[in-house]
Short mmCIF file of C-alpha atoms in Angstrom, two decimals:
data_model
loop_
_atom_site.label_atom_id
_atom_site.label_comp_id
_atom_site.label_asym_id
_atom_site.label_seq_id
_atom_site.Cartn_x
_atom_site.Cartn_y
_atom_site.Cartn_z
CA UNK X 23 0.00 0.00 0.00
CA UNK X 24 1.64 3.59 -0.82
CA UNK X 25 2.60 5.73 2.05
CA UNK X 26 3.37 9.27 1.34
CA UNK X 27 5.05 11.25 3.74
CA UNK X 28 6.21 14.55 4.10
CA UNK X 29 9.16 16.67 6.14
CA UNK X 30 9.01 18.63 7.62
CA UNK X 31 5.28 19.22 9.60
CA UNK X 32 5.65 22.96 9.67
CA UNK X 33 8.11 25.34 8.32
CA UNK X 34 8.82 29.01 9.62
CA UNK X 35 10.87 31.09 7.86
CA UNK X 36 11.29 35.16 7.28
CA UNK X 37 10.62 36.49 4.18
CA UNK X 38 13.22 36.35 1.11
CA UNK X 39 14.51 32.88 2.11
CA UNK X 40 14.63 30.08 -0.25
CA UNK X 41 13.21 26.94 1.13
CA UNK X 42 12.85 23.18 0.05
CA UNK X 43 9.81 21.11 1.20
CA UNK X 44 10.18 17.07 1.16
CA UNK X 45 8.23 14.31 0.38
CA UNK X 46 8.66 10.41 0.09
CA UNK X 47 6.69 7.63 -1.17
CA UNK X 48 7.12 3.89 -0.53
CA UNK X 49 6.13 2.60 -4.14
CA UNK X 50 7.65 4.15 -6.77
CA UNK X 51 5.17 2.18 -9.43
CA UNK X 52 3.37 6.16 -9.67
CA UNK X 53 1.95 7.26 -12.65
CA UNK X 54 3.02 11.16 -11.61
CA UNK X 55 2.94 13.05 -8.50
CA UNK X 56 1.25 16.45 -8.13
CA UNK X 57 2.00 19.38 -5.70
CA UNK X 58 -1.08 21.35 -4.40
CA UNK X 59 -1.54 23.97 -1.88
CA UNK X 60 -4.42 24.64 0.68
CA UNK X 61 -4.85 27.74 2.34
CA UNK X 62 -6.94 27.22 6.00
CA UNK X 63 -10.58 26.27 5.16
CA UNK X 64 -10.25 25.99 1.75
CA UNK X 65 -9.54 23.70 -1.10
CA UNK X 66 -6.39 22.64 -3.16
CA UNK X 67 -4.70 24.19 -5.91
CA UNK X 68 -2.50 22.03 -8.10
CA UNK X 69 0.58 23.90 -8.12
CA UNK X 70 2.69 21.35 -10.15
CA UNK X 71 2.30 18.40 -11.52
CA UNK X 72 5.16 15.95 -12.80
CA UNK X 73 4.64 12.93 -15.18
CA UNK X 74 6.64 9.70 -13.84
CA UNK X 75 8.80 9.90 -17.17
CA UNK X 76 9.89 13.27 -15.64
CA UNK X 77 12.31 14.72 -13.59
CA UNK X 78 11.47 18.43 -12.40
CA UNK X 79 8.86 20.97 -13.39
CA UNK X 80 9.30 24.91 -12.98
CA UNK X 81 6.15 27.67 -12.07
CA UNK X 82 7.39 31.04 -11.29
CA UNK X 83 9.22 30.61 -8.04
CA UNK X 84 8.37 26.93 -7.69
CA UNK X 85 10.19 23.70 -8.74
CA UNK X 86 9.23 20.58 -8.22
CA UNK X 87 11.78 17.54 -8.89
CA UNK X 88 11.04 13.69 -8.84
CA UNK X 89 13.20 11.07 -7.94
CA UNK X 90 10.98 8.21 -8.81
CA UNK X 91 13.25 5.77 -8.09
CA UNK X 92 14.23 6.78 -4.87
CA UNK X 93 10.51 7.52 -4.03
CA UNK X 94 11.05 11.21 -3.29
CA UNK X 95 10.18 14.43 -4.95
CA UNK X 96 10.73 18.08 -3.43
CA UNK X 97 9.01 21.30 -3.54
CA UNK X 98 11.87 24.44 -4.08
CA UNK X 99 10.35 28.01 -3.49
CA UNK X 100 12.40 30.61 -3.98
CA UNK X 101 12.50 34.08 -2.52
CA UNK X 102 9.80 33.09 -0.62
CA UNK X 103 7.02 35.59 0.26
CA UNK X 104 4.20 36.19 3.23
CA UNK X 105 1.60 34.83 0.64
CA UNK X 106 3.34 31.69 -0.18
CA UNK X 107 2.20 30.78 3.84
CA UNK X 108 -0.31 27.68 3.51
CA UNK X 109 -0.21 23.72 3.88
CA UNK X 110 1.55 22.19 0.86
CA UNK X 111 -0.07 18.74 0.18
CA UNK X 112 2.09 16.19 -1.65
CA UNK X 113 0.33 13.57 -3.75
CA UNK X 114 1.01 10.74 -5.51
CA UNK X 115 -1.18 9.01 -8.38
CA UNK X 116 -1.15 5.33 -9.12
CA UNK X 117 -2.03 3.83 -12.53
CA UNK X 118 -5.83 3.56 -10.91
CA UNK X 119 -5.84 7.12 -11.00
CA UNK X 120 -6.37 6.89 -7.48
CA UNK X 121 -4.29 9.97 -5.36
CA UNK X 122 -2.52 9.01 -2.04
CA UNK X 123 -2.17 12.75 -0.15
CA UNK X 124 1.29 13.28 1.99
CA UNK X 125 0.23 15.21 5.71
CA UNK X 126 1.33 18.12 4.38
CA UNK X 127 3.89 20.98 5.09
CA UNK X 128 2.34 23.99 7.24
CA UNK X 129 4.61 26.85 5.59
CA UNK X 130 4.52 29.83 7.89
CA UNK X 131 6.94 33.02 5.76
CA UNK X 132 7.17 36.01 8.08
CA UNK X 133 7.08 39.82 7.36
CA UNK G 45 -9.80 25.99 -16.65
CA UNK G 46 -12.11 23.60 -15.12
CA UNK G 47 -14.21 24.40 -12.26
CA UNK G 48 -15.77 22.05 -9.39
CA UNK G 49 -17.95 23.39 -6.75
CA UNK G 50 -19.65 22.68 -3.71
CA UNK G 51 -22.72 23.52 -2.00
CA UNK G 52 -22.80 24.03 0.63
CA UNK G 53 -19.29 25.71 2.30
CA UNK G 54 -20.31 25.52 5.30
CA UNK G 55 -23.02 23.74 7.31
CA UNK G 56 -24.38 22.89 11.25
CA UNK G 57 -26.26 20.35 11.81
CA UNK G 58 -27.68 18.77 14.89
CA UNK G 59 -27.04 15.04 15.72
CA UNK G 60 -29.37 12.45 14.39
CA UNK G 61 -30.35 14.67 11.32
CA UNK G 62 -29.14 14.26 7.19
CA UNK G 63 -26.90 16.31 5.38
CA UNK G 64 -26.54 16.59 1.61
CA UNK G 65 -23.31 18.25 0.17
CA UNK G 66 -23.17 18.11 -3.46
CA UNK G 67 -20.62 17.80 -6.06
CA UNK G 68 -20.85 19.72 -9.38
CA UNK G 69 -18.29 20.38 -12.07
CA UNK G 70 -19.27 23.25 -13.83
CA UNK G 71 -17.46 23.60 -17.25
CA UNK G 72 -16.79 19.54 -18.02
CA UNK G 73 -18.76 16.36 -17.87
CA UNK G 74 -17.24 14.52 -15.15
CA UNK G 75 -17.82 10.34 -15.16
CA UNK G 76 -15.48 9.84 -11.75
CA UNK G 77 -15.52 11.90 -8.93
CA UNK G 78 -13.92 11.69 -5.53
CA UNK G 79 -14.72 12.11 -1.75
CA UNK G 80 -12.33 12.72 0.42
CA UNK G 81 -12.70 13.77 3.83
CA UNK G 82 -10.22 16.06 5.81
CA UNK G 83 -9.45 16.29 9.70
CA UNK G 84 -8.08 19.24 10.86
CA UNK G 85 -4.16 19.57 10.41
CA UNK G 86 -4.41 16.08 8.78
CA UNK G 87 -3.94 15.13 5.16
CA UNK G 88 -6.68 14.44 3.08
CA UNK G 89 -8.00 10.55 3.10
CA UNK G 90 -10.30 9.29 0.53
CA UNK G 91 -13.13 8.06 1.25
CA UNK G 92 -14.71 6.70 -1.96
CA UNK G 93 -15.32 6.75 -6.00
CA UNK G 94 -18.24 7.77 -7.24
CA UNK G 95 -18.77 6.81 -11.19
CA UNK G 96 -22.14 8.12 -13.20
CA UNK G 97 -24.51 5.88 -13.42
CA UNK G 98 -23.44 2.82 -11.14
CA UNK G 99 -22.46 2.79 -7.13
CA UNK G 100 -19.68 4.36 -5.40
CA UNK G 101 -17.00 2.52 -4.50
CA UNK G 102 -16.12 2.90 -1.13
CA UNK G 103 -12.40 2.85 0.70
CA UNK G 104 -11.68 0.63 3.36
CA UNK G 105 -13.42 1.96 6.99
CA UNK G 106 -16.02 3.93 5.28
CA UNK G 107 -19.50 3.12 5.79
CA UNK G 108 -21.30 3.39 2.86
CA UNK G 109 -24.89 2.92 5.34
CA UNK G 110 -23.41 6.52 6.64
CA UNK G 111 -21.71 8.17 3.61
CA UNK G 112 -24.50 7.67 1.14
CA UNK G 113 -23.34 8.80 -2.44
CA UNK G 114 -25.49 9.13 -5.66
CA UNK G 115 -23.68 10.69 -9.12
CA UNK G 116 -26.96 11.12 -11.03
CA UNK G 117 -24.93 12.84 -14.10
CA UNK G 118 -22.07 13.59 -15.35
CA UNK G 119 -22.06 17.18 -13.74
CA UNK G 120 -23.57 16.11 -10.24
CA UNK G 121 -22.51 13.55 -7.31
CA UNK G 122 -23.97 14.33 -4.21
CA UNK G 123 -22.98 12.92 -0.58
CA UNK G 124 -25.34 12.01 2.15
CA UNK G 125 -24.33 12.12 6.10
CA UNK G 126 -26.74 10.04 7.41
CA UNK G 127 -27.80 10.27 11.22
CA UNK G 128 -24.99 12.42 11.36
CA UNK G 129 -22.97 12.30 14.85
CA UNK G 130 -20.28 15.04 16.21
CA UNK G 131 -17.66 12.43 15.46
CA UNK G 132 -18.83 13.09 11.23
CA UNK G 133 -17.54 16.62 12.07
CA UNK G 134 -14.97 17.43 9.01
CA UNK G 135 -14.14 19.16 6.03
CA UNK G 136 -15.34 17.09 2.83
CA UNK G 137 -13.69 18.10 -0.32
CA UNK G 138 -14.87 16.16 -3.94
CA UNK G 139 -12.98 16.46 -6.83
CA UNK G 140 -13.60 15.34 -11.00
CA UNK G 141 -11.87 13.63 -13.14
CA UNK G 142 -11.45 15.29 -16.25
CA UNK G 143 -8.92 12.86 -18.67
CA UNK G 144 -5.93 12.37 -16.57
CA UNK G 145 -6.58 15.15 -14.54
CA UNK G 146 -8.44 16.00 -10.77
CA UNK G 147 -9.94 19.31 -9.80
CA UNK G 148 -10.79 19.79 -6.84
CA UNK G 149 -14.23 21.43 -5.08
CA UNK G 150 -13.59 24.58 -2.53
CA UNK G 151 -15.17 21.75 0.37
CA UNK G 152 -17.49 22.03 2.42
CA UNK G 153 -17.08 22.54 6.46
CA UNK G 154 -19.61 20.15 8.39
CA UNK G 155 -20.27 20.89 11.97
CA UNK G 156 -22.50 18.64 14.20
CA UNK G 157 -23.30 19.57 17.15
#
């Protein structure tokens, strides 16, 4: 059964720092694995999504790399901002199209 | 891009009663949707698949007596807390399946009390 996990829990950090958000996954038969974001009461937005055949996908201040093989993949923001604070949800899609959500990374960026 | 939403955001109910949350995607026909349900500070767990025309499939754990779901088109699956308890207290987010791809529904905040 996959297991998705993600490091760390929460995250402070002041504003302009570039910070890298982990996640692992026991079975590394995925078909890709997507990043979302949730801001408190609300729902997800996809943020990046990366195909099993590859390795990293870029958004603005966000990449996103996958190590398939090695079952992890990891968030980069860069210069982060006060805005960028939410819960960053890892997830993982098998070939049943069926998602498997990390815990998530509460991302705190100070003034 | 597509759009899912939910009705309602937010609800209260009292113990013992029903509660209907539905499921629509507005700009795509949607044959698979998803329930997931969502404890606070926790990580979203699914909970089951609903396709068009046929029953949901549910996960593991989850009572489909209690979480009664009916996907009537292929814009509409609707969930059903039935005899709800304060323990059903959660967020519930649904999401489509358009091709490869899942978009997800605002959720909906259900408080029993």
């Amino acid at each position: 059964k996959q297991e998705v996990t993600q490091i760390p829990a929460a995250l402070s950090v002041p504003e302009g720092e570039n910070l890298v958000l982990n996640c692992s996954f026991t079975d590394s038969a995925i078909y890709n694995l997507q990043w979302f974001r949730q801001d408190p009461g609300k729902g997800l937005t996809s943020l990046l999504l990366i195909q099993s055949s590859q390795r990293e996908q870029t958004s603005g201040r966000l990449n996103a790399s996958l190590d398939k093989s090695s079952g992890r993949s990891t968030l980069y923001i860069a210069a982060s901002q006060p805005g960028d604070s939410a819960t960053y949800l890892c997830a993982v899609r098998d070939y049943g199209q069926n998602f498997v959500f990390g815990p998530g990374t509460r991302l705190s960026v100070l003034p | 891009g597509a759009v899912v939403s939910q009705h309602p955001s937010r609800v209260i109910c009292k113990s013992g009663t029903s509660v209907k949350i539905e499921c629509r995607s507005l700009d795509f026909q949607a044959t698979t949707m998803f329930w997931y349900r969502q404890f606070p500070k926790k990580s979203l767990m699914l909970m089951a698949t609903s396709n068009e025309g046929s029953k949901a499939t549910y996960e593991q754990g989850v009572e489909k007596d209690k979480f009664l779901i009916n996907h009537a088109s292929l814009t509409l699956s609707t969930l059903t807390v039935t005899s709800a308890h304060p323990e059903d207290s959660s967020f519930y987010i649904c999401s489509a399946l358009q091709g490869y791809e899942q978009y997800f529904g605002p959720g909906t905040r259900l408080t029993v009390t």
